[in-house]
XYZ file of C-alpha atoms in Angstrom:
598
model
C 179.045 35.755 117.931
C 176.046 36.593 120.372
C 176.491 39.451 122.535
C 178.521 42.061 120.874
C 178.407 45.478 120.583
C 175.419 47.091 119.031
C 177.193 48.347 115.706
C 175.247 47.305 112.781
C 177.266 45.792 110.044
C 175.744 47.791 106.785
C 172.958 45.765 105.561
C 173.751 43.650 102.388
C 176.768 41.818 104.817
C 176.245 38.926 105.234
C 175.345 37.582 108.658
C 178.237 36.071 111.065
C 176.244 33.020 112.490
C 176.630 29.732 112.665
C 174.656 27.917 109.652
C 174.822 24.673 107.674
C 176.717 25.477 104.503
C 174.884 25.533 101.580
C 175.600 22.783 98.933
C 178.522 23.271 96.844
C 179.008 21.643 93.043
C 181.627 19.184 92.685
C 183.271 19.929 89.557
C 187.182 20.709 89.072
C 188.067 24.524 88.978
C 190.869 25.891 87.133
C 191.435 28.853 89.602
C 191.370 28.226 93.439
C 188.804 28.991 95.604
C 188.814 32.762 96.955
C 188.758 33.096 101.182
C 184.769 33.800 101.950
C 184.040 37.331 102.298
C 183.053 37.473 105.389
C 184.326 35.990 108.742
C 181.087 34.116 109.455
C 181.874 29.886 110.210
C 180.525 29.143 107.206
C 181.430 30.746 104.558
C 179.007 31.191 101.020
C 181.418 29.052 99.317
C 182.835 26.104 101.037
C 185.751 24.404 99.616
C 185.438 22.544 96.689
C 185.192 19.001 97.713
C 187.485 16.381 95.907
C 185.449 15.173 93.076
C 183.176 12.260 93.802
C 183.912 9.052 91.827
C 181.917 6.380 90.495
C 184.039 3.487 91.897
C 186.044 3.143 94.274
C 190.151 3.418 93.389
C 191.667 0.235 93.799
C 195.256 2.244 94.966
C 193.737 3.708 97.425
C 194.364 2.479 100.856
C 191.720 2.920 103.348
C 192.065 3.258 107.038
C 191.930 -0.068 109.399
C 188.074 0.051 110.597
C 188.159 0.628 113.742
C 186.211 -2.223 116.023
C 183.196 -0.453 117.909
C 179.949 -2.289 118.642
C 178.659 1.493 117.197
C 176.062 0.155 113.982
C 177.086 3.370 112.625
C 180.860 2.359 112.562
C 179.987 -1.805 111.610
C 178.006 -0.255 108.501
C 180.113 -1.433 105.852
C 178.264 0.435 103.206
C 179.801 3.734 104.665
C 183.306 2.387 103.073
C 181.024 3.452 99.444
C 182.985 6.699 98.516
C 180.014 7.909 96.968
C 177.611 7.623 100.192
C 179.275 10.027 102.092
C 178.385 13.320 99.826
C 174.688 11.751 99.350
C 174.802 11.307 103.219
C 175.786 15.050 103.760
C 173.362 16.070 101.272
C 170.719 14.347 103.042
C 171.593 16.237 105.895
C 171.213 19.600 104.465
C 167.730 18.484 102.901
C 166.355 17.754 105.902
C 167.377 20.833 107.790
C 165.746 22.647 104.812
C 162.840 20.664 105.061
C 162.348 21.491 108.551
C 161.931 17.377 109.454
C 163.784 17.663 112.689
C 167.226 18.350 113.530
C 167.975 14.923 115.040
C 167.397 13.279 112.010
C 170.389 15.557 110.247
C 172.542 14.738 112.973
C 171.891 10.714 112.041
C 173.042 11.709 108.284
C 175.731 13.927 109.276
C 177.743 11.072 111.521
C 176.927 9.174 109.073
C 178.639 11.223 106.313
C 181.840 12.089 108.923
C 182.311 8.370 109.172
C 181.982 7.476 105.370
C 184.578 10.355 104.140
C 186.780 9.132 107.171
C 186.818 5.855 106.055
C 187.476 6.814 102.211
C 189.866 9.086 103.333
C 193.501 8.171 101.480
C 196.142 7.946 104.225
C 198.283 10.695 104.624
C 196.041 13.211 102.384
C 193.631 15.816 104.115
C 190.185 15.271 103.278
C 188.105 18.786 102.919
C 185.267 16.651 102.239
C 185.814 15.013 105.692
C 186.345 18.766 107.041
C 183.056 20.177 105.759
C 181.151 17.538 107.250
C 182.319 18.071 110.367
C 181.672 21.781 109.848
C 178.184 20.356 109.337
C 177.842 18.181 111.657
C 179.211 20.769 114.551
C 176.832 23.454 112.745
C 173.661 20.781 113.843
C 175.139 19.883 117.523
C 175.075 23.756 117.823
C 171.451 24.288 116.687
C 170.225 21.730 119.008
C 171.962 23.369 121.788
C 174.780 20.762 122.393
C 177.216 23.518 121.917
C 179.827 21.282 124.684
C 179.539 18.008 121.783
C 180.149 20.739 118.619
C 183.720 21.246 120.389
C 185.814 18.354 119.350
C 184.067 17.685 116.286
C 185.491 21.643 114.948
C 188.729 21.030 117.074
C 189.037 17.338 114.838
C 187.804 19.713 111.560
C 190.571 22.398 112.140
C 193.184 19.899 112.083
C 192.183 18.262 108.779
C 193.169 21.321 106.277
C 196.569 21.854 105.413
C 197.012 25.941 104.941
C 200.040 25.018 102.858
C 198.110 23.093 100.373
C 196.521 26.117 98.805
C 193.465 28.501 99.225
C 190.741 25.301 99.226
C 192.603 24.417 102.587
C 193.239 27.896 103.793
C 189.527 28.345 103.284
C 188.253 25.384 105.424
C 190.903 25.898 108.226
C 189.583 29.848 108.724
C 186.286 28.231 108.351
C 186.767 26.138 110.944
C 188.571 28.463 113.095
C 185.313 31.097 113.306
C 182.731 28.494 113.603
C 185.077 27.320 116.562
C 185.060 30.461 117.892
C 181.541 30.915 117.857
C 180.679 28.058 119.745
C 182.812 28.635 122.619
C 181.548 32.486 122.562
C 178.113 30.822 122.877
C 179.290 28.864 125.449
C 181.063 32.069 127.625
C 184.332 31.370 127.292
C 185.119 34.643 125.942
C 188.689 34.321 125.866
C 189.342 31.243 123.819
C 186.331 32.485 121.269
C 189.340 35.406 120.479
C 192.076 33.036 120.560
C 190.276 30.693 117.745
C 188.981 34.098 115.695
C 192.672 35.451 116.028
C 194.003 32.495 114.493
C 191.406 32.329 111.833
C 192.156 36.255 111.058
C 196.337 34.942 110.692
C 195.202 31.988 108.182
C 193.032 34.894 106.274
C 195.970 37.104 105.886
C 198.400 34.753 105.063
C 196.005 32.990 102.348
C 194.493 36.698 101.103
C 197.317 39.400 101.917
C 196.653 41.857 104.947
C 194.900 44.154 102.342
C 191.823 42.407 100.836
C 188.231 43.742 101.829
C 187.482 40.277 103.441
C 190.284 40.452 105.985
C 188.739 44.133 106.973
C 185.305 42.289 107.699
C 187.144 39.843 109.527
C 188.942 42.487 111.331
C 185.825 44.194 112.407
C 184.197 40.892 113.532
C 187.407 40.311 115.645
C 187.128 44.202 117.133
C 183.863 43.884 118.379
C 184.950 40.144 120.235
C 187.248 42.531 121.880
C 185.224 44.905 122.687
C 182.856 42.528 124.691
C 185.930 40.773 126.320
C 186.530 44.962 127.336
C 190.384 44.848 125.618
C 189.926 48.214 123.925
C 193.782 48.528 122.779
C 193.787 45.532 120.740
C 190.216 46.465 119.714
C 190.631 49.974 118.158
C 194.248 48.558 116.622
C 192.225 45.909 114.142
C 189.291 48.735 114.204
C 191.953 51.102 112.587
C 193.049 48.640 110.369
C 189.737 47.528 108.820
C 188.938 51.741 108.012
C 192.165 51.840 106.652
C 190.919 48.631 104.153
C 187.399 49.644 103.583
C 188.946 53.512 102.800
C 190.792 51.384 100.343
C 188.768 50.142 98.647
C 185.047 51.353 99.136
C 183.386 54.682 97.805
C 184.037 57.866 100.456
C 181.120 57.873 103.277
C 180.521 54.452 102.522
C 178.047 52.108 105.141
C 180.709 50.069 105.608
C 183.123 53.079 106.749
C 180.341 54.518 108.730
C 179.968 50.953 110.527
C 183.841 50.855 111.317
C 183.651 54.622 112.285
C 180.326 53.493 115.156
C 182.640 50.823 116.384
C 185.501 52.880 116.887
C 183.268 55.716 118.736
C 182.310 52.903 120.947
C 185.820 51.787 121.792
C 187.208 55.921 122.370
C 183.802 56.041 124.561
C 185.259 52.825 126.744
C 188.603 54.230 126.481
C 187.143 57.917 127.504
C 188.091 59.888 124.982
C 184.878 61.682 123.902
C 185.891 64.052 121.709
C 187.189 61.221 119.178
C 184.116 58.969 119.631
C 182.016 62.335 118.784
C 184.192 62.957 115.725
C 183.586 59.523 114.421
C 179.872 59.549 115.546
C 178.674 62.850 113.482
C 181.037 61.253 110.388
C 179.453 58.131 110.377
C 175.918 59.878 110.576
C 177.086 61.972 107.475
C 177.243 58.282 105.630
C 174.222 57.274 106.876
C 172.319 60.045 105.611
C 174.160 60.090 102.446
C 172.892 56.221 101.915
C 169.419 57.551 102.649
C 169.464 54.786 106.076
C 167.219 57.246 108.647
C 166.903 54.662 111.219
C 170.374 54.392 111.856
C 171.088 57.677 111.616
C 168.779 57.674 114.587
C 170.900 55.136 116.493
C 173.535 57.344 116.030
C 171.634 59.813 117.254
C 171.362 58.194 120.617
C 174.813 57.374 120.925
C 175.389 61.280 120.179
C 173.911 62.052 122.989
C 175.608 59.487 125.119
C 178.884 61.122 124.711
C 177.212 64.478 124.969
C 175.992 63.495 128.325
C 179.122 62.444 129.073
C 180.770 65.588 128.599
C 177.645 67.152 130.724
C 176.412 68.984 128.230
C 173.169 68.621 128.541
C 171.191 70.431 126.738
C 172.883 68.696 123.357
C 172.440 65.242 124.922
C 168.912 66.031 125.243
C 167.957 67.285 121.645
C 170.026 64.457 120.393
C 167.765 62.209 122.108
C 164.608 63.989 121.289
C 165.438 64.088 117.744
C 166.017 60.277 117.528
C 162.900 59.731 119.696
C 160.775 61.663 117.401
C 162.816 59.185 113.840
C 162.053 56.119 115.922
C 158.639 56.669 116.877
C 157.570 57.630 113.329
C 159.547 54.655 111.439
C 158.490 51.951 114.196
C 156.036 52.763 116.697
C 155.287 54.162 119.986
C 156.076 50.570 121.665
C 159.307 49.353 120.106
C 162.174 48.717 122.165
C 164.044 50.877 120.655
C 161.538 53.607 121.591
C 161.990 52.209 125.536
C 165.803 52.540 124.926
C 165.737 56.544 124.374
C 163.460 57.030 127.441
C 166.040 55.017 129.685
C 168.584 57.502 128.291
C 166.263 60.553 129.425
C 165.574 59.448 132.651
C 169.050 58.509 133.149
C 170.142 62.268 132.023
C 167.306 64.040 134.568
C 168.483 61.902 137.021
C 172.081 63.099 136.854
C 170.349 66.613 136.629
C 168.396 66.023 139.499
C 165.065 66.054 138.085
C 163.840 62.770 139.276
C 160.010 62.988 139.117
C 160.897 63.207 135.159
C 163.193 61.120 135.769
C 160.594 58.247 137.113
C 158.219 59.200 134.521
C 160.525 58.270 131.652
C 161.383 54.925 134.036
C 157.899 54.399 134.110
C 157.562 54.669 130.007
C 160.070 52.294 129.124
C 158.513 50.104 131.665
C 155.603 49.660 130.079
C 156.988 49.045 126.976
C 159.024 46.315 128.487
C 156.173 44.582 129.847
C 154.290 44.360 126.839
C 157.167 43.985 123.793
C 156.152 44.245 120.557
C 156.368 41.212 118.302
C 159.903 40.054 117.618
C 161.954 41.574 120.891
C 164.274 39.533 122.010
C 164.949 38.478 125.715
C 168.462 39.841 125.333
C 167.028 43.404 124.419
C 164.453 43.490 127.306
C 166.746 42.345 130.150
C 169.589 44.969 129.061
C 166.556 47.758 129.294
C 165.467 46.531 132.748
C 168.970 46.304 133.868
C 169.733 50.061 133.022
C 167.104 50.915 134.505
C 167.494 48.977 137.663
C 171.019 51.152 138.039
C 168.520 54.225 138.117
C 166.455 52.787 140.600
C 170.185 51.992 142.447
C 171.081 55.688 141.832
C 167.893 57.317 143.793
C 167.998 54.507 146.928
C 165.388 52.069 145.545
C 167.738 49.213 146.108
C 164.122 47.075 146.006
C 162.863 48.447 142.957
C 165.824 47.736 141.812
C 166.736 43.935 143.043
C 163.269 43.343 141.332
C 164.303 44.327 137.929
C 167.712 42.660 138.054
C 165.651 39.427 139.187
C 163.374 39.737 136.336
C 165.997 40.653 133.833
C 168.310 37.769 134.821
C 164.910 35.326 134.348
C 164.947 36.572 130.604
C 168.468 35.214 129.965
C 168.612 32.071 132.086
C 168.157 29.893 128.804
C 169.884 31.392 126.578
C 173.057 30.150 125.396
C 176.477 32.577 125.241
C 174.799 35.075 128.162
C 176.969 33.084 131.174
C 178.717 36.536 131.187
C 176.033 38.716 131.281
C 173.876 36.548 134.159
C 177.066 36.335 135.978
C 177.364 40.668 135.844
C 173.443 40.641 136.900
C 173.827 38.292 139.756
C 176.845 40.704 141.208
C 174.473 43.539 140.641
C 172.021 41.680 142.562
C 174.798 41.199 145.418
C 175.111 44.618 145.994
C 171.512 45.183 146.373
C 171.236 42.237 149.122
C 173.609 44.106 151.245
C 172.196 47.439 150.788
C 169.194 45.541 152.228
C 171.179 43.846 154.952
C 170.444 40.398 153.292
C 174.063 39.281 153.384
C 173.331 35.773 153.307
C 171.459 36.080 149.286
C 174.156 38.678 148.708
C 176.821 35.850 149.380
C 175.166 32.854 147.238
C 174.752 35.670 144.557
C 178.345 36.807 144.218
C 179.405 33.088 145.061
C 176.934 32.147 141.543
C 179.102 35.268 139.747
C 181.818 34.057 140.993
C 181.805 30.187 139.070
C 180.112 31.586 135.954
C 183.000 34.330 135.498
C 185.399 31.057 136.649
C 183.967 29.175 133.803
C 183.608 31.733 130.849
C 187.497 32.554 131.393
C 187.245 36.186 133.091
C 188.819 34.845 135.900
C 191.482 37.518 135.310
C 189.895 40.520 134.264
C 189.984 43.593 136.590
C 185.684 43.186 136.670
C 186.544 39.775 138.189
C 188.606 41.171 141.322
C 185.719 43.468 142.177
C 183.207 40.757 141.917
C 185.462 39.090 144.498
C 186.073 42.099 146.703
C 182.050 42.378 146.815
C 181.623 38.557 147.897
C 184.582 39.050 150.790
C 182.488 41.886 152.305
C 179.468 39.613 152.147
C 181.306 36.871 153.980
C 182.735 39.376 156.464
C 179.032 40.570 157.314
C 178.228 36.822 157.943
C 181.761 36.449 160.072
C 183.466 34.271 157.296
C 186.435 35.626 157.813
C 189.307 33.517 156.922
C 186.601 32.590 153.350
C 186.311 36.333 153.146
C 190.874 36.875 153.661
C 191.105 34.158 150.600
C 188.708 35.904 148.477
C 190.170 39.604 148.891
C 194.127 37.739 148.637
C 192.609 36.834 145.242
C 191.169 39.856 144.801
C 194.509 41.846 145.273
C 196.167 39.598 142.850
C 194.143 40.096 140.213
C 193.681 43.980 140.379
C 197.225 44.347 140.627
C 198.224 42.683 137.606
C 194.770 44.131 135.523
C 194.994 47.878 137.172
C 198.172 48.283 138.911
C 198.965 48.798 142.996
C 197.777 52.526 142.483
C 194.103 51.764 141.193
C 191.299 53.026 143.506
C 190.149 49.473 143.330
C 193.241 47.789 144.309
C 193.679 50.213 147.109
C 190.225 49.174 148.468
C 190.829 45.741 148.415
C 194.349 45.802 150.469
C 192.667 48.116 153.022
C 189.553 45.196 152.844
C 192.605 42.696 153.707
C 194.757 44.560 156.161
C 191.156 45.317 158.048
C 190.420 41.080 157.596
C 193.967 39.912 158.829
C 193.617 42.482 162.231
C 190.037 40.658 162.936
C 192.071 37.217 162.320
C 194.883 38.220 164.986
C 197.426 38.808 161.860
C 198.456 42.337 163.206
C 201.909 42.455 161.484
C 200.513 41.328 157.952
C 197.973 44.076 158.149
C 200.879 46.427 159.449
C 202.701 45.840 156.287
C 199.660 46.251 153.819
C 198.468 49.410 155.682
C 202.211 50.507 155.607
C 202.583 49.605 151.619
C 199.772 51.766 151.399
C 200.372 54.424 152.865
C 203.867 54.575 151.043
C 202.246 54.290 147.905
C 200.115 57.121 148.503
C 202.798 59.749 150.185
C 205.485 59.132 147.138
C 202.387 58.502 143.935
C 198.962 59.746 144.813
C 199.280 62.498 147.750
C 197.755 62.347 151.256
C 195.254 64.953 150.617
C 192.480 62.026 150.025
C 190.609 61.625 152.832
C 190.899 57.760 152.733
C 194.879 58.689 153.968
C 194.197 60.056 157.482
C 191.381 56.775 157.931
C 194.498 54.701 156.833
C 196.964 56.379 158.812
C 194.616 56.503 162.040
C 194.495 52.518 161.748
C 197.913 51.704 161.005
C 198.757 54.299 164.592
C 196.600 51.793 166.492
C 197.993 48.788 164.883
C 201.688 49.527 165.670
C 200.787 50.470 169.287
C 199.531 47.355 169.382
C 202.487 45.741 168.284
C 204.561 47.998 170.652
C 206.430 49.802 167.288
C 206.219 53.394 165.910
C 205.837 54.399 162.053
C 209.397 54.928 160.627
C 208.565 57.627 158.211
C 210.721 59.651 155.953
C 210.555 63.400 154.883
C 208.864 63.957 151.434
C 208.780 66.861 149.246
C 206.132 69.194 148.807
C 205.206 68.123 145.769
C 204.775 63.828 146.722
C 201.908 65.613 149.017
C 199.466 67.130 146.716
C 196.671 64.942 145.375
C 195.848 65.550 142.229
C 192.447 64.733 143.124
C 192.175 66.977 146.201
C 188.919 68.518 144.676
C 187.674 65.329 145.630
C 185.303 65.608 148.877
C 184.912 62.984 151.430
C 181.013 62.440 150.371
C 182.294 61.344 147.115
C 185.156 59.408 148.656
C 184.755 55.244 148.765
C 181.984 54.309 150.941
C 182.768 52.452 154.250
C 180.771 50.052 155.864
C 180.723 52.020 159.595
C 183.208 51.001 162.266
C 184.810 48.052 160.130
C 187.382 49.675 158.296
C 186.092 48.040 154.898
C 185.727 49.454 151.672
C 182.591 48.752 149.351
């Protein structure tokens, strides 16, 4: 599944890709196929097909041919029981033989529509479902991800679980190869529903116990992780180190890659001091295994959590000791190499020591512009984009708009990065109206916007912010009833994702009571600045400084209207703000004189 986390799976898994399965003998087996051992869409062992025959059976019934002017369908020879599994095997021979994908796609039809015809009516063909797996597998390699669809969504329904573990086998087959494709195609959200159903047939078929399901487990984590649901990620994290504890060897790789997985997902969920815990224990397994570069990697992400506890000086020997691994094992100009500088220049930043802050910018840079052989697009743009946030973080809103631009370039044909082009091109919103260029920052959101639409973020809380961003764009160009639909949106999103009493939420209603006084709506943005205000007296405390700004506004409002504030006593204790430490520099921005909230 492209784009998940960075935890390396220990090295003799197998990978979870979409591939064209491998031939499979055709003789009967006296035991029943076991579930593949790891969640890729194709597993090492297919399903054993039904065994070919020689003639055809004359009580076998054979589906009404359908009438299409398709050659393909008027062929009669594909009715030959027999043609279908040399059509499929041509298939796979000419994949291997590198002749052209095209070609395979010919054979593959070909062999979909021969073990369709054969099929006997009323029994489920796995023969017919593995050439579809095929078939899907080629659609996919020739990027025609939208055609691979209904071919796996016809293959999934073919199996019957019930049947036995041959059928159990091609359904979760089907199911991850499924999900795959729409991952690659950035719908993120039915990629987990297909993966989650594949994981149910696994553990009905296998028990919720076997080593296979914990792989499967782990695959489905890290889809969660990159869809950012961390509670039902570290759940089926837990579960697959419970399995692999089970059954592997103590400080095993596979432990220590469940153990990286769950520091990530504590990280997300900010609890440091467990991601550190699992960090240094899965570097103990690493270095038990004898596996220095990843201990390395580990390393690095050491040193993240260090520097998120500000402690500095740790984060910084953490870095400096995998630097010094990396270098050694892979050269001065590796990407990894790049990745450690961006991490020092991000820490002097936060330290205030930009000149070496620059001058690690400036080495990772250079090692972007001139990759070593084999870097991927994907691993260049995500260096360029941190360090674009750097550039962000000491007022180089140019510098930065020029690495997003170039970083975004990278990715623009690739398949499965709609997300990440979508969270570049909101990135590059911001920095058009830091620059006053409200106009680009509006098409940019507004290109965010349909991507997210499309990939099925539409509800995440990453989502309402996008569309918060793109209202104060429109506002800027005086859009204003465009700019009251998009923050209404806004506010119902972020109050289902965060909850009423979310700094983001609370931006976006003061965005819309500020939008409906500029419309002439003075008694709906009465009743939002009077919600707010509420919310903040009897749950957050009016010590913010954002309450007096709110309270100021809502004065003028109502004298507008000709009312005064009916206001109730409240206890001491409703108004303390448990973040009154906070000082107005490092309250929300404001975009001066407007009353909106960035």
């Amino acid at each position: 599944m492209p784009g998940l986390v960075s935890v390396k799976t220990p090295p003799d898994s197998a990978p979870l890709r979409i591939s064209v399965p491998e031939p499979q003998p055709q003789p009967q087996r006296s035991e029943p196929a076991p579930i593949s051992k790891t969640p890729s869409p194709h597993p090492k062992k297919p399903p054993s097909p039904s065994p070919s025959r020689s003639k055809p059976s004359p009580t076998r019934s054979k589906k009404p041919q359908p009438a299409s002017p398709d050659p393909i369908l008027a062929d009669a020879s594909l009715d030959n029981p027999d043609l279908g599994p040399f059509l499929l095997k041509l298939a796979r021979d000419t994949i291997a033989s590198g002749e052209g994908p095209n070609k395979a796609l010919d054979y593959a039809v070909r062999a979909s529509k021969s073990f369709e015809r054969c099929a006997v009516d009323g029994e489920p063909s796995l023969d017919l479902a593995m050439s579809l797996h095929v078939l899907a597998a080629i659609y996919c390699s020739l990027g025609r991800f939208e055609e691979a669809v209904p071919v796996l969504d016809r293959a999934i329904r073919v199996p019957e679980v019930q049947r036995g573990s041959d059928h159990a086998l091609a359904a979760f087959s089907g199911h991850m190869q499924l999900g795959d494709t729409y991952s690659m195609l950035g719908q993120v959200d039915r990629s987990i529903e297909c993966y989650e159903e594949g994981l149910k047939i696994q553990i009905e078929a296998l028990g919720d116990t076997d080593p296979r399901v914990g792989e499967t487990c782990r695959y489905l984590a890290e889809a969660h992780v990159q869809a950012m649901q961390f509670e039902r990620a570290e759940e089926l994290c837990k579960k697959t180190l419970e399995i692999h504890r089970a059954h592997s060897e103590p400080a095993s790789l596979e432990e220590a890659a469940d153990r990286r997985l769950m520091a990530l997902i504590c990280e997300a969920k900010g609890d440091y001091e467990s991601a550190l815990e699992h960090l240094v224990l899965a570097s103990m397994a690493m270095i038990a295994n004898g596996q220095e570069n990843e201990v390395a990697a580990i390393d690095v992400s050491i040193g993240n959590i260090y520097m998120s506890l500000c402690r500095f000086d740790e984060a910084v020997f953490s870095y400096q000791k995998a630097l010094t691994v990396l270098k050694s094992s892979k050269g001065d100009n590796h990407p990894s190499v790049a990745s450690v500088f961006v991490r020092l220049a991000d820490l002097y930043h936060r330290t205030g020591k930009i000149r070496e802050s620059k001058s690690y910018c400036e080495n990772s840079l250079r090692i972007y512009v001139k990759p070593v052989p084999g870097t991927t697009a994907e691993e260049i743009s995500g260096g360029l984009t941190e360090i674009s946030a750097i550039y962000e973080s000491m007022d180089e809103p140019e510098e930065a708009l020029k690495l997003l631009q170039k970083a975004m370039k990278l990715l623009e044909d690739k398949p499965g990065q709609q997300s990440t082009i979508a969270g570049i091109e909101a990135r590059m919103g911001v920095m058009f109206c830091m620059l006053g260029r409200y106009e680009e920052a509006r098409s940019s959101f507004e290109s965010a916007v349909v991507k997210l639409r499309a990939s099925g973020e539409k509800k995440s809380p990453f989502f309402g912010v996008v569309l918060n961003q793109m209202g104060l764009a429109c506002v800027q160009l005086f859009k204003i009833d465009e700019a009251a639909e998009l923050f209404e949106e806004a506010r119902g999103i972020l109050e289902q994702e965060c909850g009423p009493c979310h700094q983001d939420t609370l931006g976006v209603y003061s965005n819309l009571a500020a939008t409906y006084d500029a419309m002439g709506r003075v008694e709906d943005a009465i009743e939002i600045l009077e919600y707010v205000l509420k919310l903040r007296e009897e749950k957050l405390g009016i010590a913010n400084p954002d309450f007096e700004d709110e309270k100021r506004r809502l004065t003028e409002l109502l004298k507008e209207a000709g009312r005064t504030r009916d206001r109730k006593a409240k206890s001491l204790e409703n108004l303390i703000d448990p973040n009154s430490k906070k000082t107005k520099k490092e309250g929300t921005k404001r975009w001066g004189g407007l009353g909106f909230r960035l």
